[in-house]
Coordinates of C-alpha atoms and ligand atoms in Angstrom, one line a residue:
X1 CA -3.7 33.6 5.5
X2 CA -5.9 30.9 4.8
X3 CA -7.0 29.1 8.1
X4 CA -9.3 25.7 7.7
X5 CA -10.3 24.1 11.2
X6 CA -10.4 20.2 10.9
X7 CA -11.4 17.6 13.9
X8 CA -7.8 15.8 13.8
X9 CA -4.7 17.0 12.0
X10 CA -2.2 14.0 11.8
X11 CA 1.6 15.3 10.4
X12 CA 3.5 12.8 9.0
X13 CA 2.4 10.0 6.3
X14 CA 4.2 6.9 7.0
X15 CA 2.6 3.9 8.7
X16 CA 1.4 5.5 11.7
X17 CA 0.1 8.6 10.2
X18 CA -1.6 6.4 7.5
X19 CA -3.4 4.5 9.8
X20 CA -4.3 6.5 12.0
X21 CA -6.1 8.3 8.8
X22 CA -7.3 5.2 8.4
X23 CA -9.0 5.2 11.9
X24 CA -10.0 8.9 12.5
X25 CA -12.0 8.2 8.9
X26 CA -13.8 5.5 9.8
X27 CA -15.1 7.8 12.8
X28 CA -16.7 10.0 10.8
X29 CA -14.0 12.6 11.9
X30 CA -12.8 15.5 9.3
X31 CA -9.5 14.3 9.1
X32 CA -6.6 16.2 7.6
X33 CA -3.1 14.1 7.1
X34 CA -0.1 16.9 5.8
X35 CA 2.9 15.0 4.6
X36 CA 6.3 16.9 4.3
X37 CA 7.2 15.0 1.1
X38 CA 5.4 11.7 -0.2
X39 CA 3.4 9.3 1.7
X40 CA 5.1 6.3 2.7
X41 CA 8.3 7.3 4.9
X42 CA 11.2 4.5 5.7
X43 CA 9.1 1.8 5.4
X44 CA 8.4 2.6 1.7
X45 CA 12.2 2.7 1.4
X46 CA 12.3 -1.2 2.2
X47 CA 12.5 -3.4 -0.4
X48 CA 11.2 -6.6 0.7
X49 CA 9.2 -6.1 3.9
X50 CA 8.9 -9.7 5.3
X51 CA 7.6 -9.1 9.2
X52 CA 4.3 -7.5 8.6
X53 CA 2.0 -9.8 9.4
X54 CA -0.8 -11.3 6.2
X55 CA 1.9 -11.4 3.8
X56 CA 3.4 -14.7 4.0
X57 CA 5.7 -14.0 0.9
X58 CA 6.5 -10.5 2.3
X59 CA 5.3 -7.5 0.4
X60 CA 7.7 -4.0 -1.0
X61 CA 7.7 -1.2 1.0
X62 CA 6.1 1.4 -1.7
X63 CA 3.2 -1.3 -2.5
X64 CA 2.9 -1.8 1.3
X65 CA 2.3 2.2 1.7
X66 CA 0.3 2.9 -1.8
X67 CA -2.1 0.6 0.0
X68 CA -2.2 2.4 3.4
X69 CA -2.8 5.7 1.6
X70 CA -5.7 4.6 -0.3
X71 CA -7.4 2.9 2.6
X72 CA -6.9 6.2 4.6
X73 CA -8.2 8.2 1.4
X74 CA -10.5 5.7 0.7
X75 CA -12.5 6.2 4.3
X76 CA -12.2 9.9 3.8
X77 CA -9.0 11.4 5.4
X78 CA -8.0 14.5 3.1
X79 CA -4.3 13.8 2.5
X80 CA -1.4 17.0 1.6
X81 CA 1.3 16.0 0.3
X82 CA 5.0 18.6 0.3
X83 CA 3.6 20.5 3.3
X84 CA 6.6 20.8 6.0
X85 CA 4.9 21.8 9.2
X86 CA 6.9 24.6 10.8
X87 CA 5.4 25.7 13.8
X88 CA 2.6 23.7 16.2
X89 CA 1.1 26.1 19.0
X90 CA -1.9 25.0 21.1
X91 CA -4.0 27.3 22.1
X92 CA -7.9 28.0 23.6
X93 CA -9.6 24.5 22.6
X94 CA -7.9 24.2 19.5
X95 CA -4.6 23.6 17.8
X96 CA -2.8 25.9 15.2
X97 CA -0.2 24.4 12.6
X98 CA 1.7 26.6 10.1
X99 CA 3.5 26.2 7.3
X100 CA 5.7 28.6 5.1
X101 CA 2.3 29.8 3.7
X102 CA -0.7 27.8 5.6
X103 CA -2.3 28.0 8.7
X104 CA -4.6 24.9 9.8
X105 CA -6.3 24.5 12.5
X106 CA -7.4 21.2 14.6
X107 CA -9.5 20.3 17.8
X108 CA -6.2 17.6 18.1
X109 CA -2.9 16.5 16.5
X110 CA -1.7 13.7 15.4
X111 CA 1.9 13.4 15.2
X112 CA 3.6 11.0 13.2
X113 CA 6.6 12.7 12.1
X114 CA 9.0 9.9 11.9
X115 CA 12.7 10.1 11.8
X116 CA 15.5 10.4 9.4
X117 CA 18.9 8.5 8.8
X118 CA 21.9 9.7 10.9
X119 CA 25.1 11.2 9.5
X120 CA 28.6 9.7 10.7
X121 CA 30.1 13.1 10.0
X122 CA 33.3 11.9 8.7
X123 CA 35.4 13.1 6.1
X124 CA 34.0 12.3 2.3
X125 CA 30.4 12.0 3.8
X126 CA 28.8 14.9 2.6
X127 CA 31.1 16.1 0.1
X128 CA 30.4 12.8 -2.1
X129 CA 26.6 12.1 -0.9
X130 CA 24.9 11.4 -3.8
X131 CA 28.2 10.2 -5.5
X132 CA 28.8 6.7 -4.2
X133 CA 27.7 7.8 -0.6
X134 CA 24.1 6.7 0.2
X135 CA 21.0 6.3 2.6
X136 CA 18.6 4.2 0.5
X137 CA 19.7 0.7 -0.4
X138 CA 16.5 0.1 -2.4
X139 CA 16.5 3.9 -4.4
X140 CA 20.2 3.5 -5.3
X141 CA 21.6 -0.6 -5.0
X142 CA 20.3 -1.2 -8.4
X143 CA 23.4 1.1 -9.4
X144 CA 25.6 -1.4 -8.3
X145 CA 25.5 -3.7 -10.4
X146 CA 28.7 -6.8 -10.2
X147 CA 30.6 -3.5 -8.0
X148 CA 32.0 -3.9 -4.4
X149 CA 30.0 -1.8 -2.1
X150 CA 30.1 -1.1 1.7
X151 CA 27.6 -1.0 4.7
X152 CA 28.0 1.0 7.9
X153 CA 26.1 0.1 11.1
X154 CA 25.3 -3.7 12.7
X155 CA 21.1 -3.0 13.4
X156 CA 18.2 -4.7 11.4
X157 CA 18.3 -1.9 8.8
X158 CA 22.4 -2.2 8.4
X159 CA 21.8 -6.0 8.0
X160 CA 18.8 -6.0 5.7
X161 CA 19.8 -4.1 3.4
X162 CA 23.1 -5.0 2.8
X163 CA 21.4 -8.7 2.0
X164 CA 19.6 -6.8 -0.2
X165 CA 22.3 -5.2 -1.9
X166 CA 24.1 -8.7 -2.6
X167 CA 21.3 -8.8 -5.4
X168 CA 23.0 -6.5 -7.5
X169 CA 26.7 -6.0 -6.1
X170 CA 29.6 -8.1 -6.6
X171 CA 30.9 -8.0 -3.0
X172 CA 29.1 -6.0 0.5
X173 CA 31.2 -5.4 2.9
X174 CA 29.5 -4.8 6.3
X175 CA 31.3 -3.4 9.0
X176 CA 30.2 -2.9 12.7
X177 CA 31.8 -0.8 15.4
X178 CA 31.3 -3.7 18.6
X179 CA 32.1 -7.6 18.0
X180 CA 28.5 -8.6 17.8
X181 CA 25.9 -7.3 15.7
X182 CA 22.0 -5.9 17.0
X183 CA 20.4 -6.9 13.9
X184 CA 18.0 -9.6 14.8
X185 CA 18.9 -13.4 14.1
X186 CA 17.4 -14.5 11.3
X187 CA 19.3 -11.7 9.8
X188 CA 22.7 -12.5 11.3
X189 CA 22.3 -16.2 10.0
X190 CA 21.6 -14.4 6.6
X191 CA 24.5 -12.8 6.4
X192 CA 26.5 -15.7 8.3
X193 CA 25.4 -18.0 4.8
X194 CA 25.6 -15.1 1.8
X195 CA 28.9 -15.6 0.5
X196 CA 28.9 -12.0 -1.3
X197 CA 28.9 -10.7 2.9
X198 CA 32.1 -9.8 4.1
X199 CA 31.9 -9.5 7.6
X200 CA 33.7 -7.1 9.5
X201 CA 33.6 -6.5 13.1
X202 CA 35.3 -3.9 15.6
X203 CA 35.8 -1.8 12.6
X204 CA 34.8 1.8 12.3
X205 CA 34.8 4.0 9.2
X206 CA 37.7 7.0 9.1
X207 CA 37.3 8.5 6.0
X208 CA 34.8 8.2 2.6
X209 CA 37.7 8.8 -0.5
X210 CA 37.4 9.6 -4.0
X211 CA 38.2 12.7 -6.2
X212 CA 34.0 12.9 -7.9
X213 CA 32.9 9.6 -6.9
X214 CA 33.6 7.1 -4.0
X215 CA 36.5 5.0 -4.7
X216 CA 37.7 3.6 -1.3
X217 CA 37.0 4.0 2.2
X218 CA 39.2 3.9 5.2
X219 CA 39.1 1.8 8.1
X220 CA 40.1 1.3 11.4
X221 CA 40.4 -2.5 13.2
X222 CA 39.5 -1.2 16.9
X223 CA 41.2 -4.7 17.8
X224 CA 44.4 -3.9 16.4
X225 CA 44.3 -0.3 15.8
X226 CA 45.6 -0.9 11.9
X227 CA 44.1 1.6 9.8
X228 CA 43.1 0.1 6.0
X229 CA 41.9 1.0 3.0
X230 CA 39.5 -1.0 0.5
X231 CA 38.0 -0.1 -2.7
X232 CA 34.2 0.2 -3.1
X233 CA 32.2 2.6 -5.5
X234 CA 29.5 2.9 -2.5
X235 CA 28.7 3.4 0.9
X236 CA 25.7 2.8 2.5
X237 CA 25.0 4.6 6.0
X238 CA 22.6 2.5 7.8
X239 CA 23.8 3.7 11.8
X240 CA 19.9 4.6 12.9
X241 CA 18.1 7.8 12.8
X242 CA 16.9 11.2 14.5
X243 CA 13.7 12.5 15.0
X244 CA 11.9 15.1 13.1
X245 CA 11.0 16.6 15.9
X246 CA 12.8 20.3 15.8
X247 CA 9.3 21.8 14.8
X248 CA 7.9 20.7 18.0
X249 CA 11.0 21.9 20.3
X250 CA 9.6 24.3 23.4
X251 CA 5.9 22.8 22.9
X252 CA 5.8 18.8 24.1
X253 CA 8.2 17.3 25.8
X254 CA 11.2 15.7 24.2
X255 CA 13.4 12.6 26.0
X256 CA 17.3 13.5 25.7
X257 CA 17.9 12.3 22.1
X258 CA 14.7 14.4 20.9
X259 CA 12.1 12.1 20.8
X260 CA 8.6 12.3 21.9
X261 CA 7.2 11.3 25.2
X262 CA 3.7 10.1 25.5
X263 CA 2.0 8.3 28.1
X264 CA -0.1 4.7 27.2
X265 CA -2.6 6.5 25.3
X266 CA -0.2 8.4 23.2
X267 CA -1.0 11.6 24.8
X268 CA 2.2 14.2 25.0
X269 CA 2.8 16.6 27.4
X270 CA -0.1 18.6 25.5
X271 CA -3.3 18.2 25.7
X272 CA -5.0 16.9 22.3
X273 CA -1.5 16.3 21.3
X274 CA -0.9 13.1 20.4
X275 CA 2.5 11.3 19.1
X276 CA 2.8 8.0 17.2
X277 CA 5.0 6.2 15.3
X278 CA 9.0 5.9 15.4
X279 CA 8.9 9.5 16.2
X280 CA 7.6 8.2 20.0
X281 CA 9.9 7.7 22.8
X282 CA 10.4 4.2 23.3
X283 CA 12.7 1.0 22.6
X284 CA 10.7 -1.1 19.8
X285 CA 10.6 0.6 16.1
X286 CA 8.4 -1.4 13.6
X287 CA 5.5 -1.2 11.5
X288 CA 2.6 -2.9 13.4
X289 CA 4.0 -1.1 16.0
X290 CA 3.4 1.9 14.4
X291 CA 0.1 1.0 13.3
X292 CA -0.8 -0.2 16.8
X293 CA 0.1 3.0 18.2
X294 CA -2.4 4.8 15.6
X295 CA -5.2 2.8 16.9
X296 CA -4.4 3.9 20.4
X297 CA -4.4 8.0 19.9
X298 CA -7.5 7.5 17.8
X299 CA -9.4 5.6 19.8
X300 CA -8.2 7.7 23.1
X301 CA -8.9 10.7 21.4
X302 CA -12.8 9.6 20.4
X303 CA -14.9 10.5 22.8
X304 CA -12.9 14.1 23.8
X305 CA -14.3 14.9 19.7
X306 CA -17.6 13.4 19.8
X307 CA -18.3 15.4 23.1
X308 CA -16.6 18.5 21.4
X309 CA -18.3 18.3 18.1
X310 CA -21.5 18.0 20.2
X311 CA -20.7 21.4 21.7
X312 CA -19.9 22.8 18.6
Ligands
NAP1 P1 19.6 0.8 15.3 O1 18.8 -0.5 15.7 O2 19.6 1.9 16.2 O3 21.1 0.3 14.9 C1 22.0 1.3 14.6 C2 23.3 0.6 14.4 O4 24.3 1.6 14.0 C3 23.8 0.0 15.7 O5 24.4 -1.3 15.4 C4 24.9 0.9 16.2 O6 25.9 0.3 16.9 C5 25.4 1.5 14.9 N1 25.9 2.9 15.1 C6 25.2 3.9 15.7 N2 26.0 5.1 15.7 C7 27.1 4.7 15.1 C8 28.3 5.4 14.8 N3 28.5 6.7 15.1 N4 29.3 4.7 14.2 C9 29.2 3.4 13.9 N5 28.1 2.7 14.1 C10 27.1 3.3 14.7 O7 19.0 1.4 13.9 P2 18.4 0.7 12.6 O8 19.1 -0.6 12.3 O9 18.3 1.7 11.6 O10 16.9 0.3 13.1 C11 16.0 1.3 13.6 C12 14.8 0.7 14.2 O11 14.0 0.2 13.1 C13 15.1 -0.5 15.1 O12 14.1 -0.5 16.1 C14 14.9 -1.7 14.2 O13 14.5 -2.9 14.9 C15 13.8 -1.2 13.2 N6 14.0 -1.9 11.9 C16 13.3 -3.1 11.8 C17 13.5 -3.8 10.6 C18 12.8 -5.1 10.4 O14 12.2 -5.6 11.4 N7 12.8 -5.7 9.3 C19 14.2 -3.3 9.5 C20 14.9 -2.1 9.7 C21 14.8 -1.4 10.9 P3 25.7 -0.4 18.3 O15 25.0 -1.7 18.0 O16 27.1 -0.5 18.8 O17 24.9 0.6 19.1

C-alpha cells in the first residue's frame, strides 16, 4: 500500500471542501482534497445560483464551482478526483483514510462529504430512473422540451427548479404533501406568477407509470382522498437529501437522521476531525454557509498544525 502523510486531508469537493482548500493553502499547509466523483457537488447542479453574494446577476452552479476549484488549486491544495473514501480511523497523532486501493494519512480531516437526493421509494422510481424519472433539473430539463413534466417536494430545491424547468417544458406540475410550501418567498411568488406552474397542494405521489419510459404518474388528493392520474414524460424528485456519512458510522458521532455533530469550531466527536458543509448537523443548508463553516475548521485547526509541524 501506498501511504502519503499530509497536514489536512479534506473529503468531499463541494463548496465547503473547496474552500476550505482554499484556506488550509493559503496557510502554507500540505493540503490534500479527495473527491468521490467531480468537484463541485449540488451546488454545481444549480442552474442559476442567485443568493451567493458578488453576483448581482447570479452566476451557474458549474462556473460558480470551476472557480472554487482553481482558487483552492491555485493556492496549492493537491485535489483527487473519483477517490470514494471507505474507511476513516484515528489513531496515535494522526489520521488514516482508505480507499479500495489507497491509504492517506493526515495530522486532521476535513470532512465535507455532503449529501445526496432522497428516494420516495414508490412504485416506478427505480425501475424507470433514468427514463423520465430524475434528480437533476439542470443535467436533464433540457430534454423536455414543449413536454409536461412533474416536481415532487415543496423546499427551495423543489421550487427552484421546477421554475427552472418552465424554460424548456410545456407544463410543471408541482405537487406538495402539506397545504403550504417551505420553499422560501420569493420562490413561492415565482411560482404563484409562472403560468406554466401548476400548483398542487396536499397531494402525494402513488405510483411513477410507463412501460420503458414515464408516461403518467399517480396521485393522491390527501383532502379528498381521490386517487388521479396525469400524464407527464418526467418526474423530478426534489424531497431533500441524506448524508454521505455511512463511511464514518462507529467513528464520530452522528444525530438521528445520520448527520454530523460538531461543536462551534467544527470539531466532531474526534479530535482533529473536523466536519463542514451540508454534511453538518444543523438547520440552515447553503453555500456561504458552507463556505463560512470552512473558514471556521481551518482557522480552529491552525495553531494545533503550526505547533505540530513545529514538533515534527
Ligand atoms: P428540504 O428543505 O428538506 O425540503 C424537502 C421537501 O420535500 C419538503 O417540502 C418536504 O415536505 C418534502 N418531502 C420530504 N420527504 C417527503 C416525502 N417522503 N414525500 C413527499 N414530500 C417529501 O430540502 P431541499 O429543498 O432539497 O433543500 C435542502 C437545503 O438546501 C435546504 O436547507 C434549502 O434551504 C437549501 N437550498 C437552498 C437553495 C437556495 O437558497 N437557492 C436552493 C436549494 C436548496 P415538508 O415541507 O412537509 O417537510
Amino acid at each position: 500500500m501506498n501511504e502519503t502523510t499530509h497536514d489536512i486531508i479534506i473529503i468531499g469537493g463541494g463548496p465547503a471542501g473547496l474552500t476550505a482548500g482554499i484556506y488550509s493553502a493559503r496557510e502554507m499547509f500540505d493540503t490534500l482534497l479527495l473527491e468521490k466523483t467531480i468537484c463541485g457537488g449540488l451546488a454545481a447542479d444549480t442552474d442559476l445560483i442567485e443568493n451567493y453574494p458578488g453576483f448581482p446577476e447570479g452566476i451557474n452552479g458549474r462556473e460558480l464551482m470551476v472557480r472554487f476549484k482553481e482558487q483552492a488549486q491555485g493556492f496549492g491544495t493537491q485535489v483527487v478526483e473519483f477517490k470514494e473514501i471507505k474507511k476513516v480511523e484515528p489513531l496515535e497523532g494522526k489520521i488514516k483514510i482508505e480507499t479500495d486501493k489507497e491509504t492517506y494519512c493526515a495530522l486532521a480531516v476535513i470532512i465535507a462529504s455532503g449529501s445526496i437526493p432522497k428516494k420516495l421509494g414508490i412504485p416506478g422510481e427505480e425501475r424507470l430512473r433514468g427514463k423520465g424519472v430524475s434528480y437533476c433539473a439542470t443535467c436533464d430539463g433540457p430534454l423536455y422540451k414543449d413536454k409536461d413534466v412533474l416536481v415532487v417536494g415543496g423546499g427551495d430545491a423543489a421550487a427552484e427548479e421546477a421554475l427552472f424547468l418552465t424554460k424548456f417544458a410545456q407544463k410543471v406540475t408541482l405537487i406538495h404533501r402539506r397545504d403550504e410550501l417551505r420553499a422560501a418567498r420569493i420562490f413561492q411568488e415565482r411560482l404563484q406568477k409562472n403560468k406554466k406552474i401548476n400548483l398542487l397542494l396536499s397531494h402525494i405521489p402513488l405510483s411513477i407509470n410507463g412501460r420503458d419510459y414515464v408516461d403518467s404518474i399517480t396521485m393522491k388528493d390527501l383532502k379528498t382522498n381521490e386517487e388521479k392520474k396525469i400524464e407527464v414524460c418526467g418526474v423530478f424528485m426534489y424531497i431533500g437529501f441524506l448524508p454521505n456519512t455511512k463511511f464514518l458510522e462507529g467513528i464520530v458521532e452522528l444525530d438521528n437522521l445520520g448527520y454530523i455533530k460538531t461543536n462551534e469550531k467544527m470539531q466532531t466527536s474526534v479530535p482533529r476531525i473536523y466536519a463542514v458543509g451540508d454534511v453538518r448537523s444543523k438547520n440552515v443548508r447553503q453555500i456561504d454557509v458552507a463556505c463560512g463553516e470552512a473558514t471556521i475548521a481551518v482557522v480552529s485547526l491552525r495553531d494545533y498544525l503550526i505547533e505540530r509541524r513545529r514538533k515534527l
